[in-house]
CSV table of C-alpha atoms in Angstrom, one decimal:
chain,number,residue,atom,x,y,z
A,1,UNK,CA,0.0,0.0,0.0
A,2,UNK,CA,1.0,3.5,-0.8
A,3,UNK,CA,-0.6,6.7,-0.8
A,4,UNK,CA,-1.2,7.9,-3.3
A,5,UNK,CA,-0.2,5.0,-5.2
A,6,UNK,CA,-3.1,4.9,-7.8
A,7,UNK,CA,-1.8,8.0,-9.3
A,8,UNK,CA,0.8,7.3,-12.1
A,9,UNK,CA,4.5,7.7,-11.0
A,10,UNK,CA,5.5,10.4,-13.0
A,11,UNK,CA,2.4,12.4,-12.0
A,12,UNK,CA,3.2,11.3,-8.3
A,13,UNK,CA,7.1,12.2,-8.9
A,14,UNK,CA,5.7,15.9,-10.0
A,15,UNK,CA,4.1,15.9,-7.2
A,16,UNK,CA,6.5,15.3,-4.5
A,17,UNK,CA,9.7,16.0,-2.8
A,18,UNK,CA,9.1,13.1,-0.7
A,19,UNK,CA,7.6,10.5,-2.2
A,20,UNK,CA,4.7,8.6,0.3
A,21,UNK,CA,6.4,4.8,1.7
A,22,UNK,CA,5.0,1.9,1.1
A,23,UNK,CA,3.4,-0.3,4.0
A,24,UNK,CA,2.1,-3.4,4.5
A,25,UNK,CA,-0.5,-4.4,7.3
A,26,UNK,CA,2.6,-5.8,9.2
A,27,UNK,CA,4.3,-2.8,9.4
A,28,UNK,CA,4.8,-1.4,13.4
A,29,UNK,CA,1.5,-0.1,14.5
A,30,UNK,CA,3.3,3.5,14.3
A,31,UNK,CA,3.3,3.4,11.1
A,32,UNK,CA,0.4,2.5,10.4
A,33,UNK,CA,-1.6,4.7,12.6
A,34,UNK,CA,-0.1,7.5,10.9
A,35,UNK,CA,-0.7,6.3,7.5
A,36,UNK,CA,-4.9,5.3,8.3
A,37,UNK,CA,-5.5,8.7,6.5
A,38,UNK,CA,-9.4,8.4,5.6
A,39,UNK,CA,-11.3,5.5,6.5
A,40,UNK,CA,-13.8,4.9,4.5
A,41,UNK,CA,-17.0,3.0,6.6
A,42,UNK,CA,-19.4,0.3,4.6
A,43,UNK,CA,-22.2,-1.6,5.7
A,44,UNK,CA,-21.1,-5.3,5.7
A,45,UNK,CA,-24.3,-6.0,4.2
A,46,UNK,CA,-23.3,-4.7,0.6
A,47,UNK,CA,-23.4,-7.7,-1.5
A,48,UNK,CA,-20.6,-6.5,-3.6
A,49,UNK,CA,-18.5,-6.0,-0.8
A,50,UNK,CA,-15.6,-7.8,-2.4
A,51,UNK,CA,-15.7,-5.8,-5.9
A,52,UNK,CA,-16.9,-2.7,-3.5
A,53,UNK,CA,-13.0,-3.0,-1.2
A,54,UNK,CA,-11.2,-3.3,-4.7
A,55,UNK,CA,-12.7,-0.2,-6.6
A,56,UNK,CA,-11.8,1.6,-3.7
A,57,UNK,CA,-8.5,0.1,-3.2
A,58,UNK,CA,-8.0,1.5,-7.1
A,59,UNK,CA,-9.1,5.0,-6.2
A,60,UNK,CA,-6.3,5.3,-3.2
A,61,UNK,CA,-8.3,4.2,-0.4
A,62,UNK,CA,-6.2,2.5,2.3
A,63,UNK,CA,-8.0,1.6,5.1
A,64,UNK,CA,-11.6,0.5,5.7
A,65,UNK,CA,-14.3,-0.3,8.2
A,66,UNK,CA,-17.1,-3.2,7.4
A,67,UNK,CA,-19.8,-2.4,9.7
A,68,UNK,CA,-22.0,-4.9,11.9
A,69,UNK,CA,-23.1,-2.2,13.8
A,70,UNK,CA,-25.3,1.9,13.5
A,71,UNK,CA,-24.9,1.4,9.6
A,72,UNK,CA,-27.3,-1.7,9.5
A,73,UNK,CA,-30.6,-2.5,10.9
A,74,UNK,CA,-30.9,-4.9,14.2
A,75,UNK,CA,-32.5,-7.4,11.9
A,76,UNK,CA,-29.8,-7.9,9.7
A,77,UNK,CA,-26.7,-8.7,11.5
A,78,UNK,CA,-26.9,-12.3,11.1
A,79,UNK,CA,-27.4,-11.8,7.4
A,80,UNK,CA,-24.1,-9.0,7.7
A,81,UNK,CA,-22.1,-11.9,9.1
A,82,UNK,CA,-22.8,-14.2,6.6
A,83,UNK,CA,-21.8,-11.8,4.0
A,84,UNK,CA,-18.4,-11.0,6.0
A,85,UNK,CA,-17.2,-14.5,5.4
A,86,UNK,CA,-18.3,-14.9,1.8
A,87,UNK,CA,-16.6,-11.7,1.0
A,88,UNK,CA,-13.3,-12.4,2.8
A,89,UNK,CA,-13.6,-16.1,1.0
A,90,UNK,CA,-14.1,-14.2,-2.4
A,91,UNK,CA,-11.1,-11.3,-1.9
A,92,UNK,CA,-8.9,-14.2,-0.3
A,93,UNK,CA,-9.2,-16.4,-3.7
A,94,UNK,CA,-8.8,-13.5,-5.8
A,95,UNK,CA,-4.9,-13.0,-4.1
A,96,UNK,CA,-6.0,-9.3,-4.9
A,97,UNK,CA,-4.4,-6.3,-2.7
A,98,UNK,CA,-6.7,-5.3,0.0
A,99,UNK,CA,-6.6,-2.2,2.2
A,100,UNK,CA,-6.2,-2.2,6.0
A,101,UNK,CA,-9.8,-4.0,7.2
A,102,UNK,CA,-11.7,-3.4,10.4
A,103,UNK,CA,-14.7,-4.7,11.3
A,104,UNK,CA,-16.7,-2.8,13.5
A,105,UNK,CA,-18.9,-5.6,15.9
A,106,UNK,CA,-21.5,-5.0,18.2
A,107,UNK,CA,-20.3,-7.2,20.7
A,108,UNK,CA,-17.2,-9.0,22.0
A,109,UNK,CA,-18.7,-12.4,21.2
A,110,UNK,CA,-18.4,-11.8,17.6
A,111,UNK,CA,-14.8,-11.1,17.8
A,112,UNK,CA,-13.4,-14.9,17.9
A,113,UNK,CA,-16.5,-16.1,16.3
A,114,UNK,CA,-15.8,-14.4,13.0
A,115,UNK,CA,-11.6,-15.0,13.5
A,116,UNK,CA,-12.9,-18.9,13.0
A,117,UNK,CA,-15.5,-18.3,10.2
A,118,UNK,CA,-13.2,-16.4,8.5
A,119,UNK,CA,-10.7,-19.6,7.9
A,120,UNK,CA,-7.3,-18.9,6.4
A,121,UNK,CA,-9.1,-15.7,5.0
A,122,UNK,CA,-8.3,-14.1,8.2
A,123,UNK,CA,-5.0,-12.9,7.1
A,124,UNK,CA,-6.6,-10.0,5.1
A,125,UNK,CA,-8.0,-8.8,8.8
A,126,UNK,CA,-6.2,-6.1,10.6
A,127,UNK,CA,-8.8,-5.7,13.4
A,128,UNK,CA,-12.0,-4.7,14.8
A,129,UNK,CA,-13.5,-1.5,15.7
A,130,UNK,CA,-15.0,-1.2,19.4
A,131,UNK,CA,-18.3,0.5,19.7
A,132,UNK,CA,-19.1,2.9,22.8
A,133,UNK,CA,-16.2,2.3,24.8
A,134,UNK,CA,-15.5,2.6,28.2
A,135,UNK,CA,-13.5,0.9,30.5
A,136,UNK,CA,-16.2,-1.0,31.8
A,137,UNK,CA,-17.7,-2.3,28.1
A,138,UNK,CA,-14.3,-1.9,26.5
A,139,UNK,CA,-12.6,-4.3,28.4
A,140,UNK,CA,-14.6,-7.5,27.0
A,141,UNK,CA,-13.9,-6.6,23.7
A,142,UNK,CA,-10.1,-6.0,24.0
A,143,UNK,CA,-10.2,-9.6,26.0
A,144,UNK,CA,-11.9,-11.1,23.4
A,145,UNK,CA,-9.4,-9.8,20.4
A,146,UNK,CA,-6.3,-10.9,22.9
A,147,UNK,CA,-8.1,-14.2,22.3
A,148,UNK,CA,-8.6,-14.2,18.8
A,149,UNK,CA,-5.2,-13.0,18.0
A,150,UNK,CA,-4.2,-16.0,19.2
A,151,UNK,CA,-6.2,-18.4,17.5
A,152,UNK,CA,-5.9,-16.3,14.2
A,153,UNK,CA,-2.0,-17.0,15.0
A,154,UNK,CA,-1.8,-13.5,13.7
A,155,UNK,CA,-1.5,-9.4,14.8
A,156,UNK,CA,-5.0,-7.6,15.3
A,157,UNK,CA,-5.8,-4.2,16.1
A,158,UNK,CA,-8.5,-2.7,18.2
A,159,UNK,CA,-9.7,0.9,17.2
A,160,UNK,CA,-12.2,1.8,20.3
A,161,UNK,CA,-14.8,4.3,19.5
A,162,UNK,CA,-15.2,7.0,22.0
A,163,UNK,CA,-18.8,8.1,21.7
A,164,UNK,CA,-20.3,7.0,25.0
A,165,UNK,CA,-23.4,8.9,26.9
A,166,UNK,CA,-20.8,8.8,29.5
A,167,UNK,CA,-17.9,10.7,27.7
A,168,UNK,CA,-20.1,13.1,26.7
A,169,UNK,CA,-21.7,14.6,30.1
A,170,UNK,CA,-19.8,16.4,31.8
A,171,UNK,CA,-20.7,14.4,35.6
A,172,UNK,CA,-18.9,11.5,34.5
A,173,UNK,CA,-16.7,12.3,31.7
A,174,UNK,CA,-13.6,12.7,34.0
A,175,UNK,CA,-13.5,9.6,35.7
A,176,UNK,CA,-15.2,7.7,32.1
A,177,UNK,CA,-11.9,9.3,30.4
A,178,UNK,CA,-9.6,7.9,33.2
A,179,UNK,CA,-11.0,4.6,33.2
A,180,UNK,CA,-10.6,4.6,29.2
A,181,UNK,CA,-7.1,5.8,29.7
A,182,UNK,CA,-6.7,2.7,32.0
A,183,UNK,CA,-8.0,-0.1,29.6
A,184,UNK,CA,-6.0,1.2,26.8
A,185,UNK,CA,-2.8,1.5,28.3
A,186,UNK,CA,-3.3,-2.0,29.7
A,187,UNK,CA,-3.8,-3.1,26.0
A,188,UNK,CA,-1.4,-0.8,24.2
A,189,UNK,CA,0.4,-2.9,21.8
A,190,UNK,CA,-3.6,-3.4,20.5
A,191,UNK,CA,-4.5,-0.2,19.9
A,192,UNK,CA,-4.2,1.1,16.7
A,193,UNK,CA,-5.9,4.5,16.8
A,194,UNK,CA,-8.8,5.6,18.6
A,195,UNK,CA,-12.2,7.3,16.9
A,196,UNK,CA,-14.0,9.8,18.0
A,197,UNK,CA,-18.3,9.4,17.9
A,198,UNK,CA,-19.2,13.1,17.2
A,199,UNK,CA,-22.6,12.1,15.8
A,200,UNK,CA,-23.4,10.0,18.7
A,201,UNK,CA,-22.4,13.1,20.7
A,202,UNK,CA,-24.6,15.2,18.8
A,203,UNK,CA,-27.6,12.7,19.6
A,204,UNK,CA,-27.3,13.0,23.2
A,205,UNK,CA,-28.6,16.6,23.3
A,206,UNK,CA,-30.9,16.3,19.6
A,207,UNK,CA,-28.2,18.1,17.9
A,208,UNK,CA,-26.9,17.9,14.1
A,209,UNK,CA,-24.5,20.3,12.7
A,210,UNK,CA,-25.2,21.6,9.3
A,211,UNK,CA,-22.7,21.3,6.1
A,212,UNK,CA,-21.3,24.6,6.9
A,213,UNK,CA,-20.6,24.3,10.1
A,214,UNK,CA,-17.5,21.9,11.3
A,215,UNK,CA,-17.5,19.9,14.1
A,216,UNK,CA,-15.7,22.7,16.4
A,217,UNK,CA,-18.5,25.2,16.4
A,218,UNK,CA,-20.9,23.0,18.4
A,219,UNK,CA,-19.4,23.4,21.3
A,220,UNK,CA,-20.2,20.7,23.5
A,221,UNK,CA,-18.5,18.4,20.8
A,222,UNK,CA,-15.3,20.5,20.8
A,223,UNK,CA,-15.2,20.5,24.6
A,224,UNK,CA,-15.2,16.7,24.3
A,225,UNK,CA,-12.6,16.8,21.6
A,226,UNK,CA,-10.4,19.0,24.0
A,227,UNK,CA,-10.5,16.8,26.6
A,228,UNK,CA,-9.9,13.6,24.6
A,229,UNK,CA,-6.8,14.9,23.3
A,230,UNK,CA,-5.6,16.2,27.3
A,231,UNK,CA,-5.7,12.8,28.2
A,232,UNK,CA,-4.9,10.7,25.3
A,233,UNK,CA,-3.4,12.1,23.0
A,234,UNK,CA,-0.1,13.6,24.4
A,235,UNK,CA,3.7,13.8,22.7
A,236,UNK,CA,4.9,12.3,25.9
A,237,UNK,CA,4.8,8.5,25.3
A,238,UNK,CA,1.3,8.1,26.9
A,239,UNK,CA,-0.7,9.6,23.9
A,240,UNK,CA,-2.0,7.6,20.8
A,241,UNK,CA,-3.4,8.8,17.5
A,242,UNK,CA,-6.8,10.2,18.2
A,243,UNK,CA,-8.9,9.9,14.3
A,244,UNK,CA,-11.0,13.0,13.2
A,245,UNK,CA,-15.1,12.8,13.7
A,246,UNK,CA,-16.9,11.9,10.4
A,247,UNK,CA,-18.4,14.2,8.0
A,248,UNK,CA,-21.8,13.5,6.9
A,249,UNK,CA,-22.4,15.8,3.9
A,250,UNK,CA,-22.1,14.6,0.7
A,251,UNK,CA,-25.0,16.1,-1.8
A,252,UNK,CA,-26.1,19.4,-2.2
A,253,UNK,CA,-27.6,21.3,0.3
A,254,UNK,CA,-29.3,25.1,0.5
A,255,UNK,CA,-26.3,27.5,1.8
A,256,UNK,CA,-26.9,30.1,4.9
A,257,UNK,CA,-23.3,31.2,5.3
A,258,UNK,CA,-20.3,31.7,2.5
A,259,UNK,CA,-18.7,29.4,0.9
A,260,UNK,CA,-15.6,28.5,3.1
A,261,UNK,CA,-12.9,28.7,0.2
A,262,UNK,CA,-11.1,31.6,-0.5
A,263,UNK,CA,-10.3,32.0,-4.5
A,264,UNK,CA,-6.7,32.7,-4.6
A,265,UNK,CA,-5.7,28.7,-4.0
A,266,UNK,CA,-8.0,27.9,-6.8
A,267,UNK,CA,-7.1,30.8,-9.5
A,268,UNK,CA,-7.1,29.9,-13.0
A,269,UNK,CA,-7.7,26.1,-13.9
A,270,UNK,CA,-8.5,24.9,-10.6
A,271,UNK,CA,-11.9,27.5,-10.2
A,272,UNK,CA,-14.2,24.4,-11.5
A,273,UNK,CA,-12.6,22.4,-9.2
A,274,UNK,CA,-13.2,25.3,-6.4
A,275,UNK,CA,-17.1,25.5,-7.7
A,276,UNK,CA,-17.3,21.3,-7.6
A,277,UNK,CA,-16.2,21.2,-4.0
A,278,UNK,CA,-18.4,24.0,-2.8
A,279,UNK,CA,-21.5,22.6,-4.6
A,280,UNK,CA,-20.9,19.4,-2.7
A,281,UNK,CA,-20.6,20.9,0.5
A,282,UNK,CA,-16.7,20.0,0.4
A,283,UNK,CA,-15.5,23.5,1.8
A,284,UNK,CA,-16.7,22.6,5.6
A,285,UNK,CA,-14.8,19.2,4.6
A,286,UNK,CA,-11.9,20.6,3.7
A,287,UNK,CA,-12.2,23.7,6.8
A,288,UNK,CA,-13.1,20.4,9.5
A,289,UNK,CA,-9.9,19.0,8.3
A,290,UNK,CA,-7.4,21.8,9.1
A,291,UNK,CA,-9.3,22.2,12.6
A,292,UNK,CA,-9.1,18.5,13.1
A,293,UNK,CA,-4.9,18.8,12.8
A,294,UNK,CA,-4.6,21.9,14.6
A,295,UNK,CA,-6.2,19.9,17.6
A,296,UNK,CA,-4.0,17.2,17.8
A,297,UNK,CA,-6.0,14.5,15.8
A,298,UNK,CA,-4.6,12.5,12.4
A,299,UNK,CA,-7.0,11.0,9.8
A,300,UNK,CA,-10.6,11.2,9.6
A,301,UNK,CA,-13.6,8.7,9.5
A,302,UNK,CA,-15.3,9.2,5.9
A,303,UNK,CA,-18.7,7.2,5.0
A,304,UNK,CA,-19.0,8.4,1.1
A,305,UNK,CA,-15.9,8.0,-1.4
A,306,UNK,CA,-15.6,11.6,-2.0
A,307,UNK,CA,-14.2,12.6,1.1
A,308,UNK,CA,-11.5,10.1,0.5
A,309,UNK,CA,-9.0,12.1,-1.2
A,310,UNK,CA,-9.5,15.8,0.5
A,311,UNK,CA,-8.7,14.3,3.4
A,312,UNK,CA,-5.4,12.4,1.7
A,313,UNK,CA,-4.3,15.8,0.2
A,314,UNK,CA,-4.4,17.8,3.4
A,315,UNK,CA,-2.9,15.4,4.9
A,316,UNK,CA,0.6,15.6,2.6
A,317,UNK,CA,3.1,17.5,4.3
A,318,UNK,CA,3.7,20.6,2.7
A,319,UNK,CA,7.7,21.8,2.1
A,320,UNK,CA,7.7,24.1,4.7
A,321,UNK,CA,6.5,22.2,7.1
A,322,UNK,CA,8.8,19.9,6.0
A,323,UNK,CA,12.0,22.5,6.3
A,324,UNK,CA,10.9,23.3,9.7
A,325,UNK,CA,10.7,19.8,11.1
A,326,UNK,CA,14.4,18.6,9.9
A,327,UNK,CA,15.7,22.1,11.2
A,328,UNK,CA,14.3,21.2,14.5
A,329,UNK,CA,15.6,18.0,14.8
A,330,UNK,CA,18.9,18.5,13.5
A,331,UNK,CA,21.3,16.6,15.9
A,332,UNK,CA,23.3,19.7,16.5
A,333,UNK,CA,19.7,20.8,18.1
A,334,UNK,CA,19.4,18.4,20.7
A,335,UNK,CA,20.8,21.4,23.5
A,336,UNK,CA,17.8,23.5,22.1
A,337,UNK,CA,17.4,27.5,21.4
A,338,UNK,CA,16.0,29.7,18.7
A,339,UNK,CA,16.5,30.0,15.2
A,340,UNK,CA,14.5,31.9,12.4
A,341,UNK,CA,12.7,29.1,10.1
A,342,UNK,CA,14.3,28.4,6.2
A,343,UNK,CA,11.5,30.3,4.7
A,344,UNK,CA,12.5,33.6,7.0
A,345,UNK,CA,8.6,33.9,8.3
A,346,UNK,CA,8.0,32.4,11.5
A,347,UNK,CA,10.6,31.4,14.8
A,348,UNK,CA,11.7,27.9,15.4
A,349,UNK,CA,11.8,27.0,19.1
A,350,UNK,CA,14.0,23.7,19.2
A,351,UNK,CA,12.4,22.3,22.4
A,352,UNK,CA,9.0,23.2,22.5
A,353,UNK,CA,8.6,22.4,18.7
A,354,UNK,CA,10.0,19.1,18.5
A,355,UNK,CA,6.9,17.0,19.5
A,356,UNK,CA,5.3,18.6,16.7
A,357,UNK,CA,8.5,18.1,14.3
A,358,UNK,CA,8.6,14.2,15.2
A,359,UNK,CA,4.6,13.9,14.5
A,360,UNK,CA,5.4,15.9,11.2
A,361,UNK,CA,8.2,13.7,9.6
A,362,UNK,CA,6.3,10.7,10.3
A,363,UNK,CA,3.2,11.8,8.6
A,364,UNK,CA,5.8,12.8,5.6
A,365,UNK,CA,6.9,9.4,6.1
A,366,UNK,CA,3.4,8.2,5.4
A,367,UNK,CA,1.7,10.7,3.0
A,368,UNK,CA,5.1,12.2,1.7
A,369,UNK,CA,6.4,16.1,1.2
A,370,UNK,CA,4.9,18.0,-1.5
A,371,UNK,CA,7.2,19.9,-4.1
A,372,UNK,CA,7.8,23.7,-3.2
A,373,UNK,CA,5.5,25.1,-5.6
A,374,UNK,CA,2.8,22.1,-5.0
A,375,UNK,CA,-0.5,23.1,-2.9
A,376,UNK,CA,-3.0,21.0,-1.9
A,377,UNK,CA,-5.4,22.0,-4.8
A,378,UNK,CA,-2.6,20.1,-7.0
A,379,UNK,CA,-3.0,17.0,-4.8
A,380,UNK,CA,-6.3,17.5,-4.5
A,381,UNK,CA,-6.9,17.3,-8.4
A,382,UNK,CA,-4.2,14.7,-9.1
A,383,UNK,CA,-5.5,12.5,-7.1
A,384,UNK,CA,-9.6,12.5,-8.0
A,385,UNK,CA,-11.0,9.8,-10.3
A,386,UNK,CA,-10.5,10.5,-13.5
């Protein structure tokens, strides 16, 4: 897997200073936290599922979640099951490549129980996602996936989703937070990422945020946000990768407020590209996904293929980020002080900035550096179906 990688290498070489690595689902589970990127969710009902995976595979997806759980009704789990371990059977004979595959069960039982449906298909698995988690419902699940990795006789992830009634109020979202941070520490070498539940957050208090609004101007989901991060999501060893909330828009919708993107990025070729992604409601996408890096979190659930590759392309690290980062980390550093940045605009403080710089280089490592004069409405295009 590479990102990236379904664009041609000469476009991809235009592209970048750093070209994205290739991984493999065996990689350290470093690596591939960083390089989830957008996680595109499907209903393990689809009866395509197999052809479904490998379309999106050749579009530059790289990681995806087959749901047993919200995405399909009560009814039809059994049925979802069933499908699961026909699909895996199918993608398994094929030899094809597959993406990085959760599956998202409902309850810890179905953890080993699909491991040994699954067969020797199990090998395209790279874990299960763990619905409203807390210490007290999370610890089953991570039990039951310590069991299964052994009878797989292979590596699986957990990704816990943090979208509990609990997390949310503010009575008990201090000591639910703690117990999380207790469970998954316990489990570390498990625990790929964890995802944040905004929309269950939003149903707590009958709330839905409209297409031009992001998920930090309702402000009882950014509180939450802010105090997942506190907890779990520090540079200092204790922290893992904390995945942006989904976005739910993907048609168009009657506009209150501005459009969200400026014209300058988008001058000349690139304004029908500017007029396609504000018609779709892909500015707030595009404005959620800056505000989800600048709070501390590092790819982004998606539920419609369009939001695959906005997410991928502000996710490249640009060449000045890039400048920056090796500046600060230059052994010669390690003592710390001051020193203007390459591109003579902002200061460089060694020490407080290197936490960042380390995070920075490995999602270069992951999504690569972008040439000098290459924005992300280059990546953004490049990278599209054609």
């Amino acid at each position: 897997m590479r990102h990236f990688g379904h664009i041609s290498p000469e476009v991809r070489r235009g592209l970048f200073y750093q070209e994205p690595c290739e991984f493999t689902a065996d990689c350290p589970a470093r690596t591939l936290a960083a390089a989830l990127g957008a996680t595109l969710y499907s209903p393990a009902t689809r009866p395509r599922l197999a052809d479904d995976i490998l379309k999106q595979v050749s579009r530059g997806v790289v990681s995806m979640v087959l749901c047993l759980e919200d995405s399909i009704d009560d009814a039809e789990v059994a049925d979802g099951e069933e499908n699961l371990v026909r699909q895996f059977a199918d993608l398994d004979a094929r030899g094809a490549d597959v993406p990085l595959i959760f599956v998202r069960v409902r309850t810890p039982e179905q953890i080993p129980d699909l491991v040994r449906r699954f067969g020797p298909a199990v090998r395209l698995l790279s874990g299960f996602v763990m619905p409203k988690f807390t210490e007290e419902r999370g610890t089953p699940f991570l039990e039951a996936l310590s069991d299964a990795e052994a009878a797989a006789g292979r590596r699986l992830f957990a990704m816990p989703v943090l979208e509990s009634p609990e997390l949310l109020h503010l009575e008990s979202r201090t000591e639910t937070l703690a117990g999380i941070a207790r469970v998954v520490d316990k489990y570390r070498e498990r625990v790929l990422a964890l995802r944040l539940g905004v929309t269950d957050f939003c149903s707590s208090y009958g709330l839905r945020r409209a297409p031009d609004m992001t998920a930090y101007d309702v402000q009882i989901v950014a509180s939450v946000i802010a105090d997942v991060v506190n907890v779990l999501g520090r540079a200092d060893g204790t922290g893992f990768t904390i995945t942006g909330p989904v976005w739910e828009y993907f048609r168009v919708q009657e506009r209150m407020f501005k459009p969200l993107l400026r014209h300058s990025p988008f001058s000349g070729v690139a304004e029908e590209l500017r007029a396609a992604l504000i018609e779709h409601d892909m500015d707030g996408l595009l404005r959620e996904i800056e505000l989800d890096r600048a709070n501390g979190l590092l790819g982004k659930t998606c539920i419609h293929p369009s939001h695959v590759q906005p997410v991928h392309a502000l996710s490249v690290v640009s060449h000045e980020e890039f400048s920056d980062a090796q500046d600060i980390l230059r052994p010669e550093r390690n003592g710390g002080g001051v020193l203007r940045s390459a591109y003579t605009n902002k200061m460089n403080e060694v020490k407080p900035h290197r936490a960042w710089a380390e995070r920075t280089l490995l999602r270069a490592e992951a999504f690569g550096v972008a040439r000098e004069d290459v924005s992300f409405v280059d990546l953004l295009a490049a990278g599209l179906p054609a």
